[in-house]
């Protein structure tokens, strides 16, 4: 009897040790708000007011699985799978030709971590997503995406078929390198992507810088977010010549400082899309950019985005938010630059550590380009007002 009890105790100890060596956690966010927008473009060519229930106003609704296994000697195996969904409909969030149903479209990585840093392989965001914590994305999230943070990748745009290396924190500095495979036989550069980033944290000060570049075409391009389609797919003989050419180049510089209860921040981004020429856009059916209807921010040759903002903790539970975003866009064959300015005000009240209520109001004004709007374009109308009231729960 004593031997049996001893054997059970030993087995229990081994089982406990084995369990302690690895762990898997489930997490998620459900974010939904009621949104009003004025002057949304209608199918008839005019504009009208729009009310809607939007999923992911601040952060995209998601469910994720994260795991780590201790391999010994300070080395660990890690993985992260994250699926996005639309809480207002229950459907999967987004899809594209290269990822099919996109079950884990937000993140799908596996790798190793240790004293050397972390190496991850799969579908993942570049380092711009990390330094977005120093920008309005930290407070307003997706509410600022159309103002420019979606184009400069601060919203966390993903790279397929990628491998990344991130250093550990060294004296406040963290660095990152990323490479995305184009996976096209005979032409390595077609569809490939690469990025680099650096951040510095020292008490209340946060600084960050990133660069990202992606090449056109490829059978399985690393960057599937390029707009228009002329940058990612070969549809005609004219566009075939663009394989391996740089389609997107993006730079970000961000800074944030905590003054007691107030965080103040500012940033600058530049995006160049060399293939967004009049010839390429016309080939894909866009038409002349001399028409205001075609001057979308995503079709610009070059865009500069500037932002200043603050988040003030009125109480431990209540934050008051403000940010101004200004964009200047250049279009091929069009003299002058399109301009757009967005003014954001908001409040965020935390009912608990995991649940908060938020309210945002924005006013967007554009000239010589299509107003991107908050969630929906306004067409050729120069201004739009938008309001959102919602709830976010993290688990």
XYZ file of C-alpha atoms in Angstrom:
395
model
C 0.000 0.000 0.000
C 2.804 2.325 0.949
C 4.608 1.525 -2.313
C 1.451 2.330 -4.303
C 0.997 5.626 -2.528
C 4.650 6.467 -3.128
C 4.320 5.625 -6.831
C 1.220 7.793 -7.144
C 2.988 10.674 -5.417
C 5.968 10.398 -7.771
C 3.708 10.269 -10.849
C 1.776 13.257 -9.563
C 4.986 15.206 -9.076
C 6.124 14.427 -12.637
C 2.711 15.374 -14.045
C 2.789 18.653 -12.155
C 6.302 19.371 -13.397
C 5.334 18.556 -16.994
C 2.301 20.808 -16.757
C 4.420 23.618 -15.339
C 6.771 23.362 -18.335
C 4.109 24.490 -20.805
C 0.974 26.610 -20.774
C -1.752 27.717 -23.143
C -3.999 30.717 -22.529
C -7.177 31.884 -24.246
C -7.837 35.606 -24.544
C -9.986 37.985 -26.545
C -11.651 41.345 -27.063
C -15.260 42.168 -27.898
C -15.647 45.792 -28.973
C -18.933 47.130 -30.342
C -20.366 50.635 -30.689
C -23.268 52.592 -32.133
C -21.875 54.899 -34.831
C -23.418 57.926 -36.550
C -21.825 59.505 -39.630
C -23.018 62.448 -41.673
C -22.622 62.777 -45.426
C -21.810 59.163 -46.267
C -21.631 58.430 -49.998
C -24.774 56.757 -51.366
C -25.188 54.424 -54.338
C -27.058 57.187 -56.156
C -24.037 59.450 -56.111
C -25.146 61.766 -53.313
C -24.593 61.656 -49.555
C -26.751 60.897 -46.544
C -26.605 60.264 -42.802
C -25.873 56.758 -41.599
C -26.458 54.967 -38.297
C -24.893 51.579 -37.650
C -23.678 49.072 -35.116
C -19.943 48.670 -35.743
C -17.645 45.946 -34.460
C -14.104 46.917 -33.507
C -14.444 50.687 -33.101
C -11.273 50.875 -30.992
C -9.871 47.364 -31.270
C -10.910 44.610 -33.621
C -13.023 41.948 -31.905
C -10.953 38.776 -31.623
C -10.263 35.488 -29.893
C -6.726 34.211 -29.485
C -4.666 31.307 -28.235
C -1.187 31.880 -26.856
C 1.217 29.214 -25.652
C 4.728 28.743 -24.316
C 6.764 25.623 -23.575
C 9.917 25.734 -21.479
C 12.582 23.761 -23.371
C 15.272 24.282 -20.750
C 18.412 26.365 -20.732
C 16.402 29.570 -21.009
C 14.882 28.525 -24.355
C 11.118 28.430 -24.959
C 8.854 27.453 -27.827
C 6.051 29.960 -28.377
C 2.970 30.254 -30.558
C 0.107 32.687 -31.050
C -3.090 32.164 -33.074
C -5.579 35.028 -33.295
C -8.878 35.087 -35.171
C -10.802 38.274 -35.858
C -14.591 38.422 -36.023
C -17.345 40.982 -36.461
C -19.357 41.042 -33.272
C -22.292 42.790 -34.955
C -22.800 39.866 -37.364
C -20.831 36.993 -35.853
C -18.912 36.486 -39.094
C -15.171 36.163 -39.628
C -13.320 39.427 -40.099
C -12.067 39.965 -43.642
C -10.797 37.600 -46.295
C -8.395 37.562 -49.199
C -7.317 35.247 -51.971
C -4.126 34.120 -50.257
C -5.601 33.187 -46.873
C -8.958 31.720 -47.911
C -11.387 31.780 -45.017
C -8.850 33.725 -42.922
C -9.626 31.930 -39.664
C -6.439 33.224 -38.033
C -6.082 36.330 -40.186
C -4.959 38.537 -37.297
C -1.986 36.412 -36.262
C -0.634 32.937 -36.875
C 2.945 32.451 -35.630
C 5.237 29.887 -34.049
C 8.817 30.343 -32.931
C 11.521 30.339 -30.290
C 12.320 32.808 -27.504
C 15.291 33.073 -25.172
C 18.175 35.252 -24.103
C 18.867 36.058 -27.760
C 15.360 37.500 -28.313
C 12.396 36.071 -30.213
C 12.115 34.545 -33.685
C 8.597 34.100 -35.125
C 7.394 32.530 -38.384
C 3.972 32.932 -39.995
C 1.468 35.749 -40.551
C 2.271 38.709 -38.314
C 2.296 42.480 -38.009
C 5.446 44.487 -38.567
C 6.967 46.653 -35.806
C 4.800 49.674 -36.667
C 2.033 47.934 -34.731
C 4.269 47.867 -31.626
C 5.195 51.555 -31.648
C 1.543 52.525 -32.252
C 1.247 52.395 -28.440
C 2.837 55.888 -28.541
C 0.170 57.308 -30.898
C -3.583 57.958 -31.026
C -4.044 54.281 -31.919
C -3.541 53.500 -28.210
C -6.680 55.477 -27.311
C -8.834 55.881 -30.436
C -7.720 52.704 -32.211
C -9.561 51.967 -35.451
C -11.416 55.277 -35.183
C -8.284 56.892 -36.690
C -7.589 54.239 -39.340
C -9.033 56.130 -42.312
C -7.236 59.301 -41.229
C -3.963 57.673 -42.219
C -2.938 55.191 -39.517
C -4.334 52.389 -41.664
C -2.097 53.367 -44.581
C 1.116 53.851 -42.575
C 0.584 50.438 -40.877
C 0.165 51.793 -37.328
C -3.129 49.896 -37.284
C -1.209 46.626 -37.452
C -1.248 45.553 -41.104
C -0.197 41.918 -41.508
C 2.577 40.312 -43.536
C 2.110 36.764 -44.842
C 4.843 34.134 -45.177
C 7.106 36.131 -42.900
C 9.918 35.591 -40.423
C 10.788 38.164 -37.766
C 13.460 38.672 -35.129
C 12.893 40.894 -32.088
C 15.615 41.621 -29.547
C 15.061 41.625 -25.815
C 15.007 44.994 -24.059
C 18.593 46.241 -23.892
C 18.972 49.426 -21.874
C 15.511 50.559 -22.947
C 16.050 49.721 -26.631
C 14.169 47.003 -28.555
C 14.848 46.256 -32.216
C 13.029 44.250 -34.864
C 13.672 42.863 -38.353
C 11.055 41.247 -40.615
C 11.192 39.520 -43.988
C 8.235 38.317 -46.040
C 8.690 35.734 -48.806
C 7.062 36.384 -52.173
C 7.210 32.657 -52.933
C 7.550 33.084 -56.700
C 9.857 30.678 -58.539
C 12.593 32.336 -60.554
C 12.020 35.840 -59.167
C 12.757 36.158 -55.470
C 11.957 39.866 -55.287
C 8.401 39.528 -56.639
C 5.916 39.826 -53.802
C 8.519 40.051 -51.045
C 8.465 42.461 -48.087
C 10.876 43.569 -45.417
C 10.794 45.880 -42.438
C 12.881 47.210 -39.566
C 11.963 48.941 -36.348
C 13.394 50.371 -33.149
C 11.812 51.656 -29.957
C 13.192 53.250 -26.797
C 11.473 53.337 -23.416
C 12.803 55.210 -20.406
C 10.287 55.993 -17.673
C 7.739 58.462 -19.075
C 9.493 58.746 -22.462
C 8.706 56.531 -25.439
C 10.256 56.826 -28.913
C 9.849 54.680 -32.007
C 10.908 54.446 -35.657
C 10.030 51.945 -38.399
C 10.572 51.330 -42.100
C 8.600 48.894 -44.248
C 8.845 48.054 -47.958
C 6.961 45.580 -50.123
C 7.355 44.528 -53.748
C 4.657 44.033 -56.359
C 3.090 40.775 -57.502
C 4.060 37.196 -56.738
C 2.049 33.992 -56.639
C 1.697 34.348 -52.870
C 2.670 37.934 -52.017
C 3.854 38.719 -48.507
C 1.853 41.944 -48.386
C -1.765 41.486 -49.490
C -2.893 44.909 -48.242
C -1.566 46.967 -51.169
C -4.099 49.215 -52.909
C -4.924 49.436 -55.778
C -4.827 45.898 -57.158
C -2.186 46.945 -59.687
C 0.316 46.780 -56.838
C -0.356 43.159 -55.908
C -1.598 41.247 -58.940
C -0.677 40.883 -62.578
C -3.855 41.440 -64.597
C -2.437 42.649 -67.915
C 0.837 42.540 -69.864
C 1.352 46.196 -68.979
C 1.430 45.402 -65.277
C 3.593 42.299 -65.676
C 6.609 44.575 -66.015
C 6.063 45.713 -62.407
C 6.952 42.357 -60.851
C 9.610 42.879 -58.186
C 9.238 46.675 -58.282
C 8.738 48.541 -55.009
C 5.024 49.113 -54.527
C 5.015 50.456 -50.968
C 7.552 52.258 -48.781
C 6.572 53.531 -45.354
C 8.423 55.463 -42.626
C 7.146 56.213 -39.105
C 8.615 58.402 -36.360
C 6.697 58.576 -33.074
C 7.217 60.107 -29.626
C 5.246 60.068 -26.382
C 5.810 61.542 -22.911
C 3.853 61.111 -19.677
C 3.501 64.351 -17.698
C 1.835 63.171 -14.494
C -1.781 62.376 -15.413
C -1.352 63.579 -19.016
C 0.257 61.722 -21.913
C 1.215 63.889 -24.871
C 2.379 62.525 -28.196
C 3.243 63.399 -31.758
C 4.252 61.504 -34.871
C 5.039 61.772 -38.555
C 4.611 59.165 -41.280
C 5.470 59.101 -44.978
C 4.133 56.557 -47.440
C 5.351 56.250 -51.046
C 3.523 54.012 -53.522
C 5.701 54.157 -56.619
C 3.363 52.050 -58.779
C 0.418 54.374 -58.243
C 1.039 56.139 -61.539
C -1.623 57.371 -63.908
C -0.703 54.635 -66.430
C -1.004 51.757 -63.946
C -4.221 53.031 -62.397
C -5.837 53.572 -65.776
C -4.886 50.014 -66.791
C -6.820 48.639 -63.821
C -9.876 50.706 -64.652
C -9.478 53.505 -62.137
C -9.588 56.300 -64.668
C -8.008 59.731 -64.626
C -6.942 61.107 -61.251
C -7.835 64.573 -62.498
C -11.343 63.522 -61.478
C -11.860 64.207 -57.765
C -13.811 60.946 -57.435
C -10.606 58.932 -58.035
C -8.324 60.789 -55.636
C -8.444 58.325 -52.774
C -5.678 58.373 -50.171
C -4.834 54.762 -51.047
C -4.169 55.801 -54.678
C -1.671 58.528 -53.814
C 1.949 58.492 -54.983
C 3.117 59.976 -51.716
C 1.386 60.906 -48.492
C 2.656 62.663 -45.367
C 0.700 62.237 -42.132
C 1.156 64.353 -39.003
C -0.433 63.824 -35.602
C -0.497 65.457 -32.173
C -2.619 64.377 -29.245
C -3.097 63.885 -25.530
C -4.758 61.541 -23.052
C -5.536 63.004 -19.628
C -6.467 60.801 -16.667
C -9.115 62.878 -14.912
C -9.565 60.050 -12.399
C -8.033 56.545 -12.239
C -11.084 55.309 -14.176
C -11.774 58.190 -16.573
C -9.584 59.449 -19.419
C -10.229 62.451 -21.647
C -8.815 62.143 -25.153
C -7.933 64.496 -28.003
C -5.983 64.151 -31.257
C -5.508 66.044 -34.512
C -4.418 64.230 -37.683
C -3.370 66.061 -40.846
C -2.604 64.365 -44.160
C -1.156 65.730 -47.386
C -1.405 63.459 -50.423
C 0.181 63.734 -53.862
C -1.386 62.126 -56.947
C 0.371 61.349 -60.225
C -0.532 63.789 -62.992
C -2.292 66.177 -60.597
C -0.781 69.512 -59.612
C -0.951 70.473 -55.953
C -1.733 68.211 -53.008
C -4.886 66.870 -51.486
C -5.324 67.766 -47.815
C -7.340 66.254 -45.016
C -7.556 67.182 -41.327
C -9.329 65.155 -38.641
C -10.219 66.472 -35.176
C -10.959 63.797 -32.556
C -12.354 64.188 -29.036
C -13.255 61.330 -26.721
C -13.641 59.871 -23.265
C -12.939 56.398 -21.942
C -14.411 55.193 -18.648
C -13.253 51.896 -17.128
C -15.945 50.036 -15.194
C -13.317 47.434 -14.255
C -9.872 46.318 -15.375
C -11.443 44.484 -18.317
C -14.549 46.497 -19.295
C -14.805 50.104 -20.438
C -17.322 52.475 -21.996
C -16.201 55.016 -24.608
C -17.583 57.978 -26.527
C -15.896 59.639 -29.533
C -16.734 62.566 -31.772
C -14.813 63.526 -34.911
C -14.906 66.151 -37.613
C -13.060 65.538 -40.899
C -12.456 68.085 -43.609
C -10.784 67.388 -46.964
C -9.867 69.437 -50.017
C -8.698 68.330 -53.483
C -9.141 64.654 -52.558
C -11.876 62.219 -51.514
C -12.744 62.521 -47.843
C -11.938 59.113 -46.344
C -14.521 59.527 -43.589
C -14.331 57.666 -40.281
C -15.782 54.307 -41.351
C -17.306 55.193 -44.739
C -16.158 57.564 -47.463
C -18.048 60.795 -48.066
C -17.401 60.726 -51.783
C -16.530 64.165 -53.093
C -18.071 65.993 -50.147
C -15.455 67.964 -48.236
C -16.465 67.344 -44.624
C -18.039 64.826 -42.283
C -19.013 64.565 -38.606
C -19.085 61.249 -36.759
C -20.042 60.045 -33.271
C -19.524 56.672 -31.593
C -20.668 55.306 -28.231
C -19.650 51.784 -27.329
C -18.443 49.127 -24.935
C -15.296 47.004 -24.934
C -14.649 43.878 -22.889
C -11.344 42.026 -22.621
C -11.017 38.460 -21.380
